[in-house]
C-alpha atoms as one frame of an Amber mdcrd trajectory, in Angstrom:
protein
   0.000   0.000   0.000   1.316   3.453  -0.899   2.109   6.009   1.784  -0.804
   8.109   0.543  -3.225   5.226   0.984  -1.844   4.514   4.444  -2.387   8.154
   5.426  -5.931   8.119   4.061  -6.695   4.881   5.894  -5.331   6.281   9.141
  -7.318   9.463   8.653 -10.475   7.401   8.227  -9.737   5.423  11.368  -9.064
   8.574  13.364 -12.214  10.190  12.033 -14.248   7.159  13.052 -12.624   7.137
  16.483 -13.458  10.807  16.945 -17.075  10.135  16.063 -17.217   7.255  18.521
 -15.671   9.467  21.198 -18.470  12.048  20.974 -20.229  12.192  24.339 -23.719
  10.896  24.948 -26.529  12.894  26.523 -28.792  11.005  28.937 -32.279  12.404
  29.522 -34.441  11.084  32.396 -38.090  11.139  31.302 -40.188  11.259  34.449
 -43.532  10.278  32.887 -42.165   7.725  30.390 -39.983   5.994  33.022 -37.052
   5.912  30.601 -33.721   7.491  29.801 -33.405   8.791  26.249 -29.804   8.510
  25.024 -28.728  11.132  22.486 -25.599  10.811  20.355 -24.280  14.375  20.460
 -22.348  13.812  17.207 -25.530  13.192  15.206 -28.227  14.748  17.382 -30.304
  11.565  17.314 -31.803   9.395  20.041 -29.944   6.109  19.721 -31.650   4.120
  22.470 -34.090   4.157  25.373 -33.234   2.671  28.762 -35.877   1.565  31.261
 -35.330   3.456  34.517 -37.691   2.647  37.366 -41.106   4.290  37.671 -40.429
   8.064  37.849 -36.797   8.874  37.028 -35.724  12.408  37.858 -32.166  13.245
  38.933 -29.175  11.758  37.137 -25.417  11.573  37.742 -22.571   9.279  36.678
 -19.161   8.019  37.667 -16.234   9.965  36.117 -15.854   7.433  33.270 -19.565
   7.462  32.440 -19.845   3.707  32.880 -22.369   3.773  35.713 -25.448   5.996
  35.756 -27.134   6.971  39.017 -30.822   7.806  38.672 -33.279   8.799  41.378
 -36.594   6.997  41.087 -39.352   8.910  42.872 -41.793   6.086  42.155 -39.885
   3.516  44.194 -38.089   5.919  46.590 -34.717   4.609  45.483 -31.470   5.417
  43.726 -30.795   3.162  40.751 -27.280   2.256  39.617 -27.412   1.426  35.906
 -24.816  -0.014  33.558 -24.614   2.704  30.899 -23.546   0.342  28.115 -25.895
  -2.554  28.827 -28.785  -0.508  30.185 -29.248  -2.982  33.032 -29.835  -2.250
  36.699 -26.795  -3.035  38.822 -28.212  -2.044  42.196 -31.185  -0.415  43.887
 -30.487   1.710  46.959 -33.539   2.339  49.146 -34.044   5.974  50.155 -36.698
   8.118  51.791 -39.803   9.242  49.909 -39.531  11.311  46.733 -35.799  11.511
  45.998 -34.998  14.155  43.411 -31.599  15.620  42.489 -28.449  13.492  42.664
 -24.835  14.562  42.198 -21.467  12.825  42.268 -18.280  14.234  43.745 -15.616
  15.052  41.147 -13.547  12.021  42.193 -16.610   9.779  41.894 -16.336   8.428
  45.422 -19.464   9.978  46.897 -23.045  10.523  45.802 -25.530  12.945  47.302
 -29.307  12.700  46.890 -31.879  15.330  47.886 -34.762  13.474  49.546 -37.822
  15.713  49.391 -40.194  14.261  51.945 -37.396  13.459  54.370 -36.088  17.060
  54.268 -32.654  15.513  54.115 -29.674  14.607  51.962 -28.484  11.016  51.660
 -24.698  10.721  51.390 -23.721   7.459  49.675 -20.426   5.629  49.145 -20.341
   4.945  45.394 -18.112   1.855  45.629 -20.089  -0.030  48.267 -23.414   1.682
  47.437 -23.958   2.090  51.155 -25.651   5.086  52.758 -23.072   6.795  54.934
 -25.356   9.410  56.436 -28.809  10.930  56.186 -28.262  14.613  56.842 -31.216
  16.818  57.860 -31.403  20.259  56.224 -33.363  23.361  57.138 -35.048  23.811
  53.745 -38.301  21.938  53.183 -38.663  19.684  50.130 -35.016  19.757  49.016
 -34.536  19.451  45.269 -30.816  19.596  44.477 -27.725  18.649  46.492 -24.613
  19.626  44.536 -20.956  19.037  45.452 -18.491  21.906  45.244 -15.652  21.168
  42.785 -13.269  20.282  45.641 -15.856  17.985  47.245 -15.715  19.832  50.568
 -19.236  21.248  50.535 -22.722  20.387  49.372 -25.138  23.152  48.501 -28.785
  22.168  48.920 -31.753  23.965  47.392 -35.348  23.420  48.461 -38.799  24.302
  47.182 -39.934  25.774  50.499 -36.935  27.904  51.406 -35.333  31.279  50.955
 -31.810  30.017  51.469 -29.408  27.344  50.276 -28.181  25.065  53.023 -24.465
  24.282  53.269 -23.384  20.782  54.265 -19.850  20.026  55.471 -19.188  16.734
  53.675 -16.440  15.524  56.018 -18.494  16.336  59.135 -21.690  15.032  57.524
 -23.836  17.821  58.906 -25.304  21.166  57.936 -22.714  23.847  58.613 -24.769
  26.924  57.761 -26.898  28.515  55.074 -26.830  31.407  52.618 -29.824  33.700
  52.170 -31.013  33.863  48.557 -34.352  34.393  46.775 -37.577  32.489  47.293
 -37.658  28.860  46.121 -34.032  28.169  45.131 -33.703  25.421  42.525 -30.785
  24.952  40.098 -27.224  25.237  41.423 -23.976  25.680  39.502 -20.380  26.343
  40.568 -17.638  28.328  38.890 -14.794  26.000  37.809 -12.607  27.059  40.747
 -15.457  26.716  43.235 -15.213  30.291  44.481 -18.695  31.213  43.266 -22.040
  29.451  43.189 -24.996  30.433  41.048 -28.467  29.792  42.448 -31.629  29.965
  40.340 -34.478  31.282  42.510 -37.763  30.356  40.870 -40.228  32.645  42.641
 -37.786  35.558  42.738 -37.170  35.333  38.969 -33.487  35.866  39.630 -30.074
  34.268  40.015 -28.031  34.839  43.160 -24.241  34.843  42.913 -22.808  33.388
  46.127 -19.293  33.948  47.455 -18.443  30.539  48.859 -15.653  31.762  51.143
 -17.785  34.468  52.738 -20.999  32.474  52.421 -23.043  35.427  51.276 -24.834
  36.590  48.158 -22.663  39.004  46.167 -25.086  39.887  43.402 -28.644  39.333
  42.248 -29.149  39.000  38.498 -32.723  39.558  37.256 -33.770  36.659  35.034
 -36.987  35.464  33.368 -40.150  34.092  34.896 -39.788  30.965  37.032 -36.007
  30.671  36.867 -35.189  26.988  37.208 -31.916  25.535  35.899 -28.267  26.620
  35.927 -25.278  25.464  33.883 -21.811  27.037  34.089 -19.512  27.024  31.062
 -16.245  25.135  31.718 -14.366  28.334  30.918 -16.258  30.074  33.707 -17.143
  33.239  31.792 -20.741  32.329  30.924 -23.596  31.037  33.034 -26.773  29.676
  31.436 -30.129  30.050  33.161 -33.440  28.471  32.131 -36.759  30.265  32.662
 -39.594  27.776  32.981 -42.598  30.018  32.312 -40.935  32.060  29.575 -39.557
  29.143  27.570 -36.135  30.761  27.340 -32.507  30.340  28.302 -30.518  33.420
  29.307 -26.777  33.857  28.902 -25.096  35.606  31.830 -21.692  37.266  31.626
 -20.036  35.958  34.813 -17.593  38.869  34.947 -20.234  41.605  34.798 -23.082
  39.560  36.317 -25.301  40.738  33.491 -27.595  39.010  30.982 -26.171  39.272
  27.465 -28.642  37.168  25.441 -32.022  35.445  25.651 -32.605  32.315  23.563
 -36.077  30.813  22.969 -36.327  27.064  23.595 -39.225  24.679  24.335 -41.947
  24.757  26.959 -40.887  24.680  30.613 -37.135  24.425  30.165 -35.751  22.816
  33.270 -32.333  21.355  33.983 -29.460  21.578  31.496 -25.937  20.356  30.748
 -22.998  21.422  28.585 -20.752  19.224  26.494 -17.282  18.859  28.070 -15.796
  21.362  25.616 -18.573  23.841  26.364 -19.539  24.079  22.693 -23.156  23.018
  23.079 -25.829  23.341  25.732 -28.592  20.730  26.039 -31.838  21.899  27.657
 -34.605  19.578  28.903 -38.019  21.013  27.970 -40.462  19.362  30.372 -43.691
  20.366  28.651 -42.447  19.971  25.078 -41.032  16.463  25.577 -37.889  17.642
  23.845 -34.301  18.727  24.314 -33.113  21.979  22.753 -29.504  22.187  21.569
 -27.781  25.573  21.705 -24.518  26.561  20.028 -22.757  28.485  22.795 -20.424
  30.346  20.409 -23.270  31.908  18.407 -26.115  31.693  20.923 -28.293  29.991
  18.283 -30.697  27.152  18.940 -29.547  24.426  16.573 -32.102  21.714  17.120
 -35.024  20.366  19.128 -34.749  16.630  19.715 -37.861  14.653  20.643 -37.409
  12.521  23.774 -39.755  10.850  26.258 -42.502  12.450  28.314 -41.662  15.052
  30.952 -37.870  15.207  30.600 -36.380  16.308  33.936 -32.744  17.040  33.130
 -29.618  16.198  31.181 -26.358  14.369  31.907 -23.565  14.386  29.315 -20.750
  11.809  29.389
């Protein structure tokens, strides 16, 4: 074979490998009881995975091999094999578990348990509950690890603060006053700032994690719900459930720079690892909107199952 043919063959192999390496987006569909799996390279749903009775929150190990899904219908956390789509384990929790997050090293999982007004801290390797930590907020929705894994921020439907859990001490260590009904939580890459979507305040609070106080309040749209922070840290994306929009926030100026129409009741969101695209779960449209972050254009609306709750990209 000539050197030219060898080069062309290698180029084809590398191109195929790059396509295979494109991350997958996993969408928990609360009403359909499934996960829709989207190939981000093609923008198509490539499979559906059965996931309990009412899947809501979703997280994964760092390699994306194991998916962790809260099932409100069975009051449990499901551990799923991402490749096979099979259930590896079922971890019993309190009633109505919602958001789940994994620490950056993948060792710990945290689940907001609504009716228990608590957060379950779980060892990912043994799948054993290490602690059930009471929080002040009623009906907690999200429990999100700081990038260094030291803290958990917890939002709740009936609250006007985010509760701060000391992970090592396994107890609530304080709270930060924000707007009414905090929901989505995102951290700056260095963990110095947290962004809290406050649904009934129609605003985003910027929290100084060292001082544990709100530094700025950014007016947003109606029923602010989800937050996603660009890996570069300069942009923050905020979904507005009643408006059907996503706003782009300049993290340096704490100001909205663009408003992008999406589907009905946009909820939780996720960015691709390179930050190039934002995937938005539209709960009332049964779709996921795809946004090009460089241009701020909505590229696509992908049909998924009923009542999509959020997005995980691995």
